[in-house]
Amino acid sequence: MTQPQQITVLGATGSIGLSTLDVIARHPQRYQAFALSGFSRLVELEALCMIHRPRYAVVASVEAARDLQGSLSAAGLGTRVLHGEAGLCEVAAHPEVDAVMAAIVGAAGLKPTLAAVEAGKKVLLANKEALVMSGALFMQAVRRSGAVLLPIDSEHNAIFQCLPGDYSRGLAQVGVRRILLTASGGPFRETPQEQLAAVTPEQACAHPNWSMGRKISVDSASMMNKGLELIEACWLFDAKPAQVQIVIHPQSVIHSLVDYVDGSVLAQLGNPDMRTPISHALAWPERIDSGVSALDLFAIGRLDFQAPDEQRFPCLRLSRQAAEAGGTAPAMLNAANEVAVAAFLERRIRFPEIASIIDDVLNTETAVAVESLETVLAADCRARELAEHWLNRPRRGEA
Ligand code: NAD
Ligand code: MG
């Protein structure tokens, strides 16, 4: 009998991490959790270790590692607890690992995801921010190491499923006219512009179709998520920004489409449940049960489409600008957004100010060509400083 594939789950305590572990647990003969990482929810991480009995667990600090190691050893588990970025990179590149689920949120996932890529692993990419930040370097590393990169983002997974196997020859070569990237429109799809200043983090995190972490939920509400996905699609499928059209599709049943020169349009449909793209990527090129129920088209009844509104959702325009500018612009866009979203969640700014901060950062600092990872990290750092500066600026009516 073949041994189960060894899977590292970076960001195991998050929404994608938990869905991944749900799929892994359905197929114990095929998959085994090799390493699980967590950052803040350590009680949950401990419980996950008890269930999945991984070889390694990774936490943020030495102290957290000592505590978790104590409890796991006391429970008779042989799990070794590592910490910090070095620990994450170690379990991402470990020689015994077959596949890595990159599901840390934000720039914090960049180095561990790159470590998995450089080690030539099968990399299941949920952490879109890593690719947005370091696009060219990331894709070069994939080609150099022979890593197999499979998109987990539901839209990109759908596009991957709708493209022919040899799409890396070039989209034009395989007859693709454009990619149609669908977006639900988020919780504020119908909210008038003048009401957006009053929306709360709770409203922003209440997505109509998907249950996700707080950062991506706010990104969906501002449509920055679709902006990041536009950049993600350009790197994954070697597309120009102009070849990617964003289509609002409120039901989130069609996960994206590919439009071919002969007039054929291929789409991937399914219930909005991330276990579908996760199972697809884990088993690719085979298909396995994901636990997702069959699509009931009669219950859905209709599918609607609308053009996006860049007036109410300026993050779409800013993302397209950054995609076209290239170089360090997407890394700055991403970093400014991360700072702005955290500030919105902490109620330090109003919702429309997320876009104002990003706009200000992109206008203040000129993008430069990406020479190395250091260039990317310096741009990330500078954009965070500028965004913090914006947050701390004296406001009218304040001393
Ligand atoms: P989440 O907030 O639920 O989970 C994030 C995970 O990252 C947690 O395990 C957390 O412990 C870990 N983490 C957070 N900060 C960290 C840090 N500084 N260092 C190390 N680990 C850290 O987020 P999520 O919704 O699961 O999203 C994860 C990634 O997947 C994001 O990049 C998101 O854009 C992408 N994604 C998510 C969905 C979804 O449906 N949730 C869909 C598509 C793409
Ligand atoms: Mg998505």
mmCIF file with all atom_site columns, N, CA, C and O in Angstrom, residues 105-110 127-134 215 219 224-225 227-229 231 318-319 322 328-342 354 357-358 361-362 376-377 379-381 383-384 387:
data_model
loop_
_atom_site.group_PDB
_atom_site.id
_atom_site.type_symbol
_atom_site.label_atom_id
_atom_site.label_alt_id
_atom_site.label_comp_id
_atom_site.label_asym_id
_atom_site.label_entity_id
_atom_site.label_seq_id
_atom_site.pdbx_PDB_ins_code
_atom_site.Cartn_x
_atom_site.Cartn_y
_atom_site.Cartn_z
_atom_site.occupancy
_atom_site.B_iso_or_equiv
_atom_site.pdbx_formal_charge
_atom_site.auth_seq_id
_atom_site.auth_comp_id
_atom_site.auth_asym_id
_atom_site.auth_atom_id
_atom_site.pdbx_PDB_model_num
ATOM 1   N N  . VAL A 1 105 ? -2.327  34.375 6.228   1.00 0.00 ? 105 VAL A N  1
ATOM 2   C CA . VAL A 1 105 ? -2.886  35.575 5.588   1.00 0.00 ? 105 VAL A CA 1
ATOM 3   C C  . VAL A 1 105 ? -1.823  36.675 5.527   1.00 0.00 ? 105 VAL A C  1
ATOM 4   O O  . VAL A 1 105 ? -1.055  36.858 6.465   1.00 0.00 ? 105 VAL A O  1
ATOM 5   N N  . GLY A 1 106 ? -1.758  37.341 4.382   1.00 0.00 ? 106 GLY A N  1
ATOM 6   C CA . GLY A 1 106 ? -0.931  38.533 4.252   1.00 0.00 ? 106 GLY A CA 1
ATOM 7   C C  . GLY A 1 106 ? 0.541   38.280 3.988   1.00 0.00 ? 106 GLY A C  1
ATOM 8   O O  . GLY A 1 106 ? 0.976   37.159 3.718   1.00 0.00 ? 106 GLY A O  1
ATOM 9   N N  . ALA A 1 107 ? 1.319   39.394 4.101   1.00 0.00 ? 107 ALA A N  1
ATOM 10  C CA . ALA A 1 107 ? 2.745   39.361 3.795   1.00 0.00 ? 107 ALA A CA 1
ATOM 11  C C  . ALA A 1 107 ? 3.506   38.385 4.688   1.00 0.00 ? 107 ALA A C  1
ATOM 12  O O  . ALA A 1 107 ? 4.588   37.910 4.311   1.00 0.00 ? 107 ALA A O  1
ATOM 13  N N  . ALA A 1 108 ? 2.967   38.061 5.868   1.00 0.00 ? 108 ALA A N  1
ATOM 14  C CA . ALA A 1 108 ? 3.634   37.135 6.786   1.00 0.00 ? 108 ALA A CA 1
ATOM 15  C C  . ALA A 1 108 ? 3.848   35.765 6.136   1.00 0.00 ? 108 ALA A C  1
ATOM 16  O O  . ALA A 1 108 ? 4.715   35.005 6.551   1.00 0.00 ? 108 ALA A O  1
ATOM 17  N N  . GLY A 1 109 ? 3.074   35.465 5.103   1.00 0.00 ? 109 GLY A N  1
ATOM 18  C CA . GLY A 1 109 ? 3.196   34.161 4.448   1.00 0.00 ? 109 GLY A CA 1
ATOM 19  C C  . GLY A 1 109 ? 4.241   34.128 3.351   1.00 0.00 ? 109 GLY A C  1
ATOM 20  O O  . GLY A 1 109 ? 4.519   33.061 2.791   1.00 0.00 ? 109 GLY A O  1
ATOM 21  N N  . LEU A 1 110 ? 4.818   35.278 3.015   1.00 0.00 ? 110 LEU A N  1
ATOM 22  C CA . LEU A 1 110 ? 5.699   35.330 1.840   1.00 0.00 ? 110 LEU A CA 1
ATOM 23  C C  . LEU A 1 110 ? 6.896   34.376 1.932   1.00 0.00 ? 110 LEU A C  1
ATOM 24  O O  . LEU A 1 110 ? 7.087   33.532 1.052   1.00 0.00 ? 110 LEU A O  1
ATOM 25  N N  . ASN A 1 127 ? -2.541  31.943 -0.114  1.00 0.00 ? 127 ASN A N  1
ATOM 26  C CA . ASN A 1 127 ? -1.928  33.210 0.311   1.00 0.00 ? 127 ASN A CA 1
ATOM 27  C C  . ASN A 1 127 ? -1.587  34.089 -0.900  1.00 0.00 ? 127 ASN A C  1
ATOM 28  O O  . ASN A 1 127 ? -0.444  34.261 -1.286  1.00 0.00 ? 127 ASN A O  1
ATOM 29  N N  . LYS A 1 128 ? -2.639  34.685 -1.486  1.00 0.00 ? 128 LYS A N  1
ATOM 30  C CA . LYS A 1 128 ? -2.461  35.480 -2.722  1.00 0.00 ? 128 LYS A CA 1
ATOM 31  C C  . LYS A 1 128 ? -1.520  36.643 -2.512  1.00 0.00 ? 128 LYS A C  1
ATOM 32  O O  . LYS A 1 128 ? -0.827  37.069 -3.434  1.00 0.00 ? 128 LYS A O  1
ATOM 33  N N  . GLU A 1 129 ? -1.479  37.181 -1.257  1.00 0.00 ? 129 GLU A N  1
ATOM 34  C CA . GLU A 1 129 ? -0.638  38.352 -1.014  1.00 0.00 ? 129 GLU A CA 1
ATOM 35  C C  . GLU A 1 129 ? 0.832   38.049 -1.333  1.00 0.00 ? 129 GLU A C  1
ATOM 36  O O  . GLU A 1 129 ? 1.560   38.925 -1.810  1.00 0.00 ? 129 GLU A O  1
ATOM 37  N N  . ALA A 1 130 ? 1.261   36.806 -1.074  1.00 0.00 ? 130 ALA A N  1
ATOM 38  C CA . ALA A 1 130 ? 2.666   36.438 -1.343  1.00 0.00 ? 130 ALA A CA 1
ATOM 39  C C  . ALA A 1 130 ? 2.974   36.593 -2.829  1.00 0.00 ? 130 ALA A C  1
ATOM 40  O O  . ALA A 1 130 ? 4.014   37.136 -3.213  1.00 0.00 ? 130 ALA A O  1
ATOM 41  N N  . LEU A 1 131 ? 2.064   36.135 -3.672  1.00 0.00 ? 131 LEU A N  1
ATOM 42  C CA . LEU A 1 131 ? 2.285   36.214 -5.124  1.00 0.00 ? 131 LEU A CA 1
ATOM 43  C C  . LEU A 1 131 ? 2.146   37.651 -5.619  1.00 0.00 ? 131 LEU A C  1
ATOM 44  O O  . LEU A 1 131 ? 2.923   38.102 -6.471  1.00 0.00 ? 131 LEU A O  1
ATOM 45  N N  . VAL A 1 132 ? 1.190   38.384 -5.063  1.00 0.00 ? 132 VAL A N  1
ATOM 46  C CA . VAL A 1 132 ? 0.997   39.789 -5.460  1.00 0.00 ? 132 VAL A CA 1
ATOM 47  C C  . VAL A 1 132 ? 2.262   40.593 -5.162  1.00 0.00 ? 132 VAL A C  1
ATOM 48  O O  . VAL A 1 132 ? 2.720   41.393 -5.971  1.00 0.00 ? 132 VAL A O  1
ATOM 49  N N  . MET A 1 133 ? 2.845   40.343 -3.989  1.00 0.00 ? 133 MET A N  1
ATOM 50  C CA . MET A 1 133 ? 4.035   41.102 -3.581  1.00 0.00 ? 133 MET A CA 1
ATOM 51  C C  . MET A 1 133 ? 5.235   40.811 -4.462  1.00 0.00 ? 133 MET A C  1
ATOM 52  O O  . MET A 1 133 ? 5.979   41.702 -4.828  1.00 0.00 ? 133 MET A O  1
ATOM 53  N N  . SER A 1 134 ? 5.452   39.523 -4.722  1.00 0.00 ? 134 SER A N  1
ATOM 54  C CA . SER A 1 134 ? 6.755   39.123 -5.262  1.00 0.00 ? 134 SER A CA 1
ATOM 55  C C  . SER A 1 134 ? 6.636   38.494 -6.647  1.00 0.00 ? 134 SER A C  1
ATOM 56  O O  . SER A 1 134 ? 7.578   37.842 -7.092  1.00 0.00 ? 134 SER A O  1
ATOM 57  N N  . LYS A 1 215 ? -9.537  39.564 7.487   1.00 0.00 ? 215 LYS A N  1
ATOM 58  C CA . LYS A 1 215 ? -8.828  40.434 6.537   1.00 0.00 ? 215 LYS A CA 1
ATOM 59  C C  . LYS A 1 215 ? -9.402  40.268 5.140   1.00 0.00 ? 215 LYS A C  1
ATOM 60  O O  . LYS A 1 215 ? -9.741  41.244 4.467   1.00 0.00 ? 215 LYS A O  1
ATOM 61  N N  . ASP A 1 219 ? -11.399 42.849 2.629   1.00 0.00 ? 219 ASP A N  1
ATOM 62  C CA . ASP A 1 219 ? -10.951 43.009 1.234   1.00 0.00 ? 219 ASP A CA 1
ATOM 63  C C  . ASP A 1 219 ? -12.097 42.742 0.252   1.00 0.00 ? 219 ASP A C  1
ATOM 64  O O  . ASP A 1 219 ? -12.194 43.389 -0.790  1.00 0.00 ? 219 ASP A O  1
ATOM 65  N N  . MET A 1 224 ? -11.000 45.176 -2.783  1.00 0.00 ? 224 MET A N  1
ATOM 66  C CA . MET A 1 224 ? -9.552  45.028 -2.935  1.00 0.00 ? 224 MET A CA 1
ATOM 67  C C  . MET A 1 224 ? -9.218  43.555 -3.169  1.00 0.00 ? 224 MET A C  1
ATOM 68  O O  . MET A 1 224 ? -8.255  43.231 -3.864  1.00 0.00 ? 224 MET A O  1
ATOM 69  N N  . ASN A 1 225 ? -10.035 42.655 -2.604  1.00 0.00 ? 225 ASN A N  1
ATOM 70  C CA . ASN A 1 225 ? -9.790  41.233 -2.850  1.00 0.00 ? 225 ASN A CA 1
ATOM 71  C C  . ASN A 1 225 ? -9.771  40.950 -4.351  1.00 0.00 ? 225 ASN A C  1
ATOM 72  O O  . ASN A 1 225 ? -8.895  40.235 -4.847  1.00 0.00 ? 225 ASN A O  1
ATOM 73  N N  . GLY A 1 227 ? -9.138  43.119 -6.675  1.00 0.00 ? 227 GLY A N  1
ATOM 74  C CA . GLY A 1 227 ? -7.963  43.794 -7.220  1.00 0.00 ? 227 GLY A CA 1
ATOM 75  C C  . GLY A 1 227 ? -6.721  42.927 -7.047  1.00 0.00 ? 227 GLY A C  1
ATOM 76  O O  . GLY A 1 227 ? -5.920  42.760 -7.982  1.00 0.00 ? 227 GLY A O  1
ATOM 77  N N  . LEU A 1 228 ? -6.562  42.352 -5.832  1.00 0.00 ? 228 LEU A N  1
ATOM 78  C CA . LEU A 1 228 ? -5.412  41.457 -5.586  1.00 0.00 ? 228 LEU A CA 1
ATOM 79  C C  . LEU A 1 228 ? -5.523  40.234 -6.497  1.00 0.00 ? 228 LEU A C  1
ATOM 80  O O  . LEU A 1 228 ? -4.526  39.743 -7.032  1.00 0.00 ? 228 LEU A O  1
ATOM 81  N N  . GLU A 1 229 ? -6.753  39.771 -6.703  1.00 0.00 ? 229 GLU A N  1
ATOM 82  C CA . GLU A 1 229 ? -6.953  38.591 -7.559  1.00 0.00 ? 229 GLU A CA 1
ATOM 83  C C  . GLU A 1 229 ? -6.663  38.882 -9.024  1.00 0.00 ? 229 GLU A C  1
ATOM 84  O O  . GLU A 1 229 ? -6.240  37.993 -9.769  1.00 0.00 ? 229 GLU A O  1
ATOM 85  N N  . ILE A 1 231 ? -4.266  40.856 -10.023 1.00 0.00 ? 231 ILE A N  1
ATOM 86  C CA . ILE A 1 231 ? -2.800  40.765 -10.097 1.00 0.00 ? 231 ILE A CA 1
ATOM 87  C C  . ILE A 1 231 ? -2.368  39.298 -9.998  1.00 0.00 ? 231 ILE A C  1
ATOM 88  O O  . ILE A 1 231 ? -1.491  38.835 -10.746 1.00 0.00 ? 231 ILE A O  1
ATOM 89  N N  . LEU A 1 318 ? -7.303  51.260 -8.206  1.00 0.00 ? 318 LEU A N  1
ATOM 90  C CA . LEU A 1 318 ? -5.938  51.319 -7.659  1.00 0.00 ? 318 LEU A CA 1
ATOM 91  C C  . LEU A 1 318 ? -5.174  50.031 -7.969  1.00 0.00 ? 318 LEU A C  1
ATOM 92  O O  . LEU A 1 318 ? -3.987  50.064 -8.291  1.00 0.00 ? 318 LEU A O  1
ATOM 93  N N  . SER A 1 319 ? -5.865  48.914 -7.888  1.00 0.00 ? 319 SER A N  1
ATOM 94  C CA . SER A 1 319 ? -5.203  47.628 -8.163  1.00 0.00 ? 319 SER A CA 1
ATOM 95  C C  . SER A 1 319 ? -4.812  47.521 -9.625  1.00 0.00 ? 319 SER A C  1
ATOM 96  O O  . SER A 1 319 ? -3.731  47.043 -9.952  1.00 0.00 ? 319 SER A O  1
ATOM 97  N N  . ALA A 1 322 ? -1.792  49.559 -10.179 1.00 0.00 ? 322 ALA A N  1
ATOM 98  C CA . ALA A 1 322 ? -0.585  48.912 -9.646  1.00 0.00 ? 322 ALA A CA 1
ATOM 99  C C  . ALA A 1 322 ? -0.167  47.748 -10.541 1.00 0.00 ? 322 ALA A C  1
ATOM 100 O O  . ALA A 1 322 ? 1.017   47.534 -10.791 1.00 0.00 ? 322 ALA A O  1
ATOM 101 N N  . THR A 1 328 ? 7.560   47.343 -7.960  1.00 0.00 ? 328 THR A N  1
ATOM 102 C CA . THR A 1 328 ? 7.183   47.215 -6.552  1.00 0.00 ? 328 THR A CA 1
ATOM 103 C C  . THR A 1 328 ? 5.773   47.755 -6.264  1.00 0.00 ? 328 THR A C  1
ATOM 104 O O  . THR A 1 328 ? 5.338   47.728 -5.116  1.00 0.00 ? 328 THR A O  1
ATOM 105 N N  . ALA A 1 329 ? 5.059   48.257 -7.300  1.00 0.00 ? 329 ALA A N  1
ATOM 106 C CA . ALA A 1 329 ? 3.737   48.851 -7.047  1.00 0.00 ? 329 ALA A CA 1
ATOM 107 C C  . ALA A 1 329 ? 2.765   47.862 -6.385  1.00 0.00 ? 329 ALA A C  1
ATOM 108 O O  . ALA A 1 329 ? 2.104   48.225 -5.398  1.00 0.00 ? 329 ALA A O  1
ATOM 109 N N  . PRO A 1 330 ? 2.641   46.615 -6.874  1.00 0.00 ? 330 PRO A N  1
ATOM 110 C CA . PRO A 1 330 ? 1.708   45.694 -6.202  1.00 0.00 ? 330 PRO A CA 1
ATOM 111 C C  . PRO A 1 330 ? 2.087   45.395 -4.747  1.00 0.00 ? 330 PRO A C  1
ATOM 112 O O  . PRO A 1 330 ? 1.204   45.270 -3.896  1.00 0.00 ? 330 PRO A O  1
ATOM 113 N N  . ALA A 1 331 ? 3.397   45.335 -4.446  1.00 0.00 ? 331 ALA A N  1
ATOM 114 C CA . ALA A 1 331 ? 3.826   45.091 -3.057  1.00 0.00 ? 331 ALA A CA 1
ATOM 115 C C  . ALA A 1 331 ? 3.412   46.269 -2.177  1.00 0.00 ? 331 ALA A C  1
ATOM 116 O O  . ALA A 1 331 ? 2.965   46.083 -1.038  1.00 0.00 ? 331 ALA A O  1
ATOM 117 N N  . MET A 1 332 ? 3.522   47.490 -2.727  1.00 0.00 ? 332 MET A N  1
ATOM 118 C CA . MET A 1 332 ? 3.128   48.676 -1.944  1.00 0.00 ? 332 MET A CA 1
ATOM 119 C C  . MET A 1 332 ? 1.621   48.728 -1.752  1.00 0.00 ? 332 MET A C  1
ATOM 120 O O  . MET A 1 332 ? 1.126   49.057 -0.673  1.00 0.00 ? 332 MET A O  1
ATOM 121 N N  . LEU A 1 333 ? 0.898   48.408 -2.817  1.00 0.00 ? 333 LEU A N  1
ATOM 122 C CA . LEU A 1 333 ? -0.568  48.353 -2.741  1.00 0.00 ? 333 LEU A CA 1
ATOM 123 C C  . LEU A 1 333 ? -0.993  47.389 -1.638  1.00 0.00 ? 333 LEU A C  1
ATOM 124 O O  . LEU A 1 333 ? -1.835  47.693 -0.789  1.00 0.00 ? 333 LEU A O  1
ATOM 125 N N  . ASN A 1 334 ? -0.376  46.203 -1.652  1.00 0.00 ? 334 ASN A N  1
ATOM 126 C CA . ASN A 1 334 ? -0.729  45.174 -0.681  1.00 0.00 ? 334 ASN A CA 1
ATOM 127 C C  . ASN A 1 334 ? -0.404  45.615 0.751   1.00 0.00 ? 334 ASN A C  1
ATOM 128 O O  . ASN A 1 334 ? -1.218  45.458 1.654   1.00 0.00 ? 334 ASN A O  1
ATOM 129 N N  . ALA A 1 335 ? 0.792   46.193 0.935   1.00 0.00 ? 335 ALA A N  1
ATOM 130 C CA . ALA A 1 335 ? 1.218   46.583 2.289   1.00 0.00 ? 335 ALA A CA 1
ATOM 131 C C  . ALA A 1 335 ? 0.321   47.698 2.820   1.00 0.00 ? 335 ALA A C  1
ATOM 132 O O  . ALA A 1 335 ? -0.125  47.657 3.974   1.00 0.00 ? 335 ALA A O  1
ATOM 133 N N  . ALA A 1 336 ? 0.045   48.697 1.977   1.00 0.00 ? 336 ALA A N  1
ATOM 134 C CA . ALA A 1 336 ? -0.814  49.815 2.414   1.00 0.00 ? 336 ALA A CA 1
ATOM 135 C C  . ALA A 1 336 ? -2.195  49.282 2.770   1.00 0.00 ? 336 ALA A C  1
ATOM 136 O O  . ALA A 1 336 ? -2.799  49.688 3.766   1.00 0.00 ? 336 ALA A O  1
ATOM 137 N N  . ASN A 1 337 ? -2.670  48.327 1.978   1.00 0.00 ? 337 ASN A N  1
ATOM 138 C CA . ASN A 1 337 ? -3.982  47.740 2.253   1.00 0.00 ? 337 ASN A CA 1
ATOM 139 C C  . ASN A 1 337 ? -3.984  46.995 3.582   1.00 0.00 ? 337 ASN A C  1
ATOM 140 O O  . ASN A 1 337 ? -4.931  47.106 4.364   1.00 0.00 ? 337 ASN A O  1
ATOM 141 N N  . GLU A 1 338 ? -2.915  46.231 3.854   1.00 0.00 ? 338 GLU A N  1
ATOM 142 C CA . GLU A 1 338 ? -2.881  45.476 5.118   1.00 0.00 ? 338 GLU A CA 1
ATOM 143 C C  . GLU A 1 338 ? -2.948  46.418 6.319   1.00 0.00 ? 338 GLU A C  1
ATOM 144 O O  . GLU A 1 338 ? -3.678  46.161 7.279   1.00 0.00 ? 338 GLU A O  1
ATOM 145 N N  . VAL A 1 339 ? -2.192  47.520 6.252   1.00 0.00 ? 339 VAL A N  1
ATOM 146 C CA . VAL A 1 339 ? -2.210  48.480 7.365   1.00 0.00 ? 339 VAL A CA 1
ATOM 147 C C  . VAL A 1 339 ? -3.596  49.118 7.467   1.00 0.00 ? 339 VAL A C  1
ATOM 148 O O  . VAL A 1 339 ? -4.163  49.254 8.553   1.00 0.00 ? 339 VAL A O  1
ATOM 149 N N  . ALA A 1 340 ? -4.167  49.490 6.320   1.00 0.00 ? 340 ALA A N  1
ATOM 150 C CA . ALA A 1 340 ? -5.464  50.168 6.314   1.00 0.00 ? 340 ALA A CA 1
ATOM 151 C C  . ALA A 1 340 ? -6.579  49.249 6.826   1.00 0.00 ? 340 ALA A C  1
ATOM 152 O O  . ALA A 1 340 ? -7.429  49.675 7.612   1.00 0.00 ? 340 ALA A O  1
ATOM 153 N N  . VAL A 1 341 ? -6.553  47.992 6.418   1.00 0.00 ? 341 VAL A N  1
ATOM 154 C CA . VAL A 1 341 ? -7.594  47.050 6.861   1.00 0.00 ? 341 VAL A CA 1
ATOM 155 C C  . VAL A 1 341 ? -7.496  46.830 8.374   1.00 0.00 ? 341 VAL A C  1
ATOM 156 O O  . VAL A 1 341 ? -8.516  46.827 9.076   1.00 0.00 ? 341 VAL A O  1
ATOM 157 N N  . ALA A 1 342 ? -6.263  46.683 8.876   1.00 0.00 ? 342 ALA A N  1
ATOM 158 C CA . ALA A 1 342 ? -6.096  46.503 10.331  1.00 0.00 ? 342 ALA A CA 1
ATOM 159 C C  . ALA A 1 342 ? -6.642  47.725 11.058  1.00 0.00 ? 342 ALA A C  1
ATOM 160 O O  . ALA A 1 342 ? -7.335  47.596 12.076  1.00 0.00 ? 342 ALA A O  1
ATOM 161 N N  . ILE A 1 354 ? -9.829  53.377 3.629   1.00 0.00 ? 354 ILE A N  1
ATOM 162 C CA . ILE A 1 354 ? -8.931  52.286 3.212   1.00 0.00 ? 354 ILE A CA 1
ATOM 163 C C  . ILE A 1 354 ? -8.352  52.652 1.839   1.00 0.00 ? 354 ILE A C  1
ATOM 164 O O  . ILE A 1 354 ? -7.133  52.637 1.637   1.00 0.00 ? 354 ILE A O  1
ATOM 165 N N  . ILE A 1 357 ? -5.949  55.762 1.875   1.00 0.00 ? 357 ILE A N  1
ATOM 166 C CA . ILE A 1 357 ? -4.588  55.473 2.354   1.00 0.00 ? 357 ILE A CA 1
ATOM 167 C C  . ILE A 1 357 ? -3.768  54.848 1.225   1.00 0.00 ? 357 ILE A C  1
ATOM 168 O O  . ILE A 1 357 ? -2.633  55.255 0.951   1.00 0.00 ? 357 ILE A O  1
ATOM 169 N N  . ILE A 1 358 ? -4.352  53.873 0.549   1.00 0.00 ? 358 ILE A N  1
ATOM 170 C CA . ILE A 1 358 ? -3.619  53.175 -0.520  1.00 0.00 ? 358 ILE A CA 1
ATOM 171 C C  . ILE A 1 358 ? -3.267  54.164 -1.637  1.00 0.00 ? 358 ILE A C  1
ATOM 172 O O  . ILE A 1 358 ? -2.132  54.187 -2.135  1.00 0.00 ? 358 ILE A O  1
ATOM 173 N N  . VAL A 1 361 ? -0.392  56.356 -0.518  1.00 0.00 ? 361 VAL A N  1
ATOM 174 C CA . VAL A 1 361 ? 0.900   55.655 -0.513  1.00 0.00 ? 361 VAL A CA 1
ATOM 175 C C  . VAL A 1 361 ? 1.408   55.478 -1.943  1.00 0.00 ? 361 VAL A C  1
ATOM 176 O O  . VAL A 1 361 ? 2.586   55.748 -2.233  1.00 0.00 ? 361 VAL A O  1
ATOM 177 N N  . LEU A 1 362 ? 0.533   55.079 -2.852  1.00 0.00 ? 362 LEU A N  1
ATOM 178 C CA . LEU A 1 362 ? 0.973   54.834 -4.239  1.00 0.00 ? 362 LEU A CA 1
ATOM 179 C C  . LEU A 1 362 ? 1.384   56.137 -4.927  1.00 0.00 ? 362 LEU A C  1
ATOM 180 O O  . LEU A 1 362 ? 2.247   56.129 -5.802  1.00 0.00 ? 362 LEU A O  1
ATOM 181 N N  . VAL A 1 376 ? 11.600  43.955 -2.737  1.00 0.00 ? 376 VAL A N  1
ATOM 182 C CA . VAL A 1 376 ? 10.181  43.766 -2.411  1.00 0.00 ? 376 VAL A CA 1
ATOM 183 C C  . VAL A 1 376 ? 9.935   44.088 -0.938  1.00 0.00 ? 376 VAL A C  1
ATOM 184 O O  . VAL A 1 376 ? 8.995   44.810 -0.594  1.00 0.00 ? 376 VAL A O  1
ATOM 185 N N  . LEU A 1 377 ? 10.803  43.546 -0.074  1.00 0.00 ? 377 LEU A N  1
ATOM 186 C CA . LEU A 1 377 ? 10.604  43.749 1.365   1.00 0.00 ? 377 LEU A CA 1
ATOM 187 C C  . LEU A 1 377 ? 10.793  45.213 1.746   1.00 0.00 ? 377 LEU A C  1
ATOM 188 O O  . LEU A 1 377 ? 10.091  45.731 2.615   1.00 0.00 ? 377 LEU A O  1
ATOM 189 N N  . ALA A 1 379 ? 10.098  47.773 -0.213  1.00 0.00 ? 379 ALA A N  1
ATOM 190 C CA . ALA A 1 379 ? 8.897   48.481 -0.683  1.00 0.00 ? 379 ALA A CA 1
ATOM 191 C C  . ALA A 1 379 ? 7.736   48.231 0.274   1.00 0.00 ? 379 ALA A C  1
ATOM 192 O O  . ALA A 1 379 ? 6.962   49.140 0.602   1.00 0.00 ? 379 ALA A O  1
ATOM 193 N N  . ASP A 1 380 ? 7.631   46.993 0.746   1.00 0.00 ? 380 ASP A N  1
ATOM 194 C CA . ASP A 1 380 ? 6.584   46.625 1.710   1.00 0.00 ? 380 ASP A CA 1
ATOM 195 C C  . ASP A 1 380 ? 6.735   47.478 2.973   1.00 0.00 ? 380 ASP A C  1
ATOM 196 O O  . ASP A 1 380 ? 5.778   48.067 3.477   1.00 0.00 ? 380 ASP A O  1
ATOM 197 N N  . CYS A 1 381 ? 7.972   47.567 3.447   1.00 0.00 ? 381 CYS A N  1
ATOM 198 C CA . CYS A 1 381 ? 8.276   48.283 4.678   1.00 0.00 ? 381 CYS A CA 1
ATOM 199 C C  . CYS A 1 381 ? 7.982   49.780 4.522   1.00 0.00 ? 381 CYS A C  1
ATOM 200 O O  . CYS A 1 381 ? 7.339   50.405 5.375   1.00 0.00 ? 381 CYS A O  1
ATOM 201 N N  . ALA A 1 383 ? 5.967   51.242 2.365   1.00 0.00 ? 383 ALA A N  1
ATOM 202 C CA . ALA A 1 383 ? 4.526   51.481 2.217   1.00 0.00 ? 383 ALA A CA 1
ATOM 203 C C  . ALA A 1 383 ? 3.836   51.422 3.575   1.00 0.00 ? 383 ALA A C  1
ATOM 204 O O  . ALA A 1 383 ? 2.912   52.203 3.857   1.00 0.00 ? 383 ALA A O  1
ATOM 205 N N  . ARG A 1 384 ? 4.280   50.514 4.441   1.00 0.00 ? 384 ARG A N  1
ATOM 206 C CA . ARG A 1 384 ? 3.692   50.431 5.790   1.00 0.00 ? 384 ARG A CA 1
ATOM 207 C C  . ARG A 1 384 ? 3.978   51.699 6.581   1.00 0.00 ? 384 ARG A C  1
ATOM 208 O O  . ARG A 1 384 ? 3.109   52.221 7.278   1.00 0.00 ? 384 ARG A O  1
ATOM 209 N N  . ALA A 1 387 ? 1.770   54.458 5.272   1.00 0.00 ? 387 ALA A N  1
ATOM 210 C CA . ALA A 1 387 ? 0.381   54.252 5.691   1.00 0.00 ? 387 ALA A CA 1
ATOM 211 C C  . ALA A 1 387 ? 0.220   54.619 7.169   1.00 0.00 ? 387 ALA A C  1
ATOM 212 O O  . ALA A 1 387 ? -0.759  55.267 7.554   1.00 0.00 ? 387 ALA A O  1
#
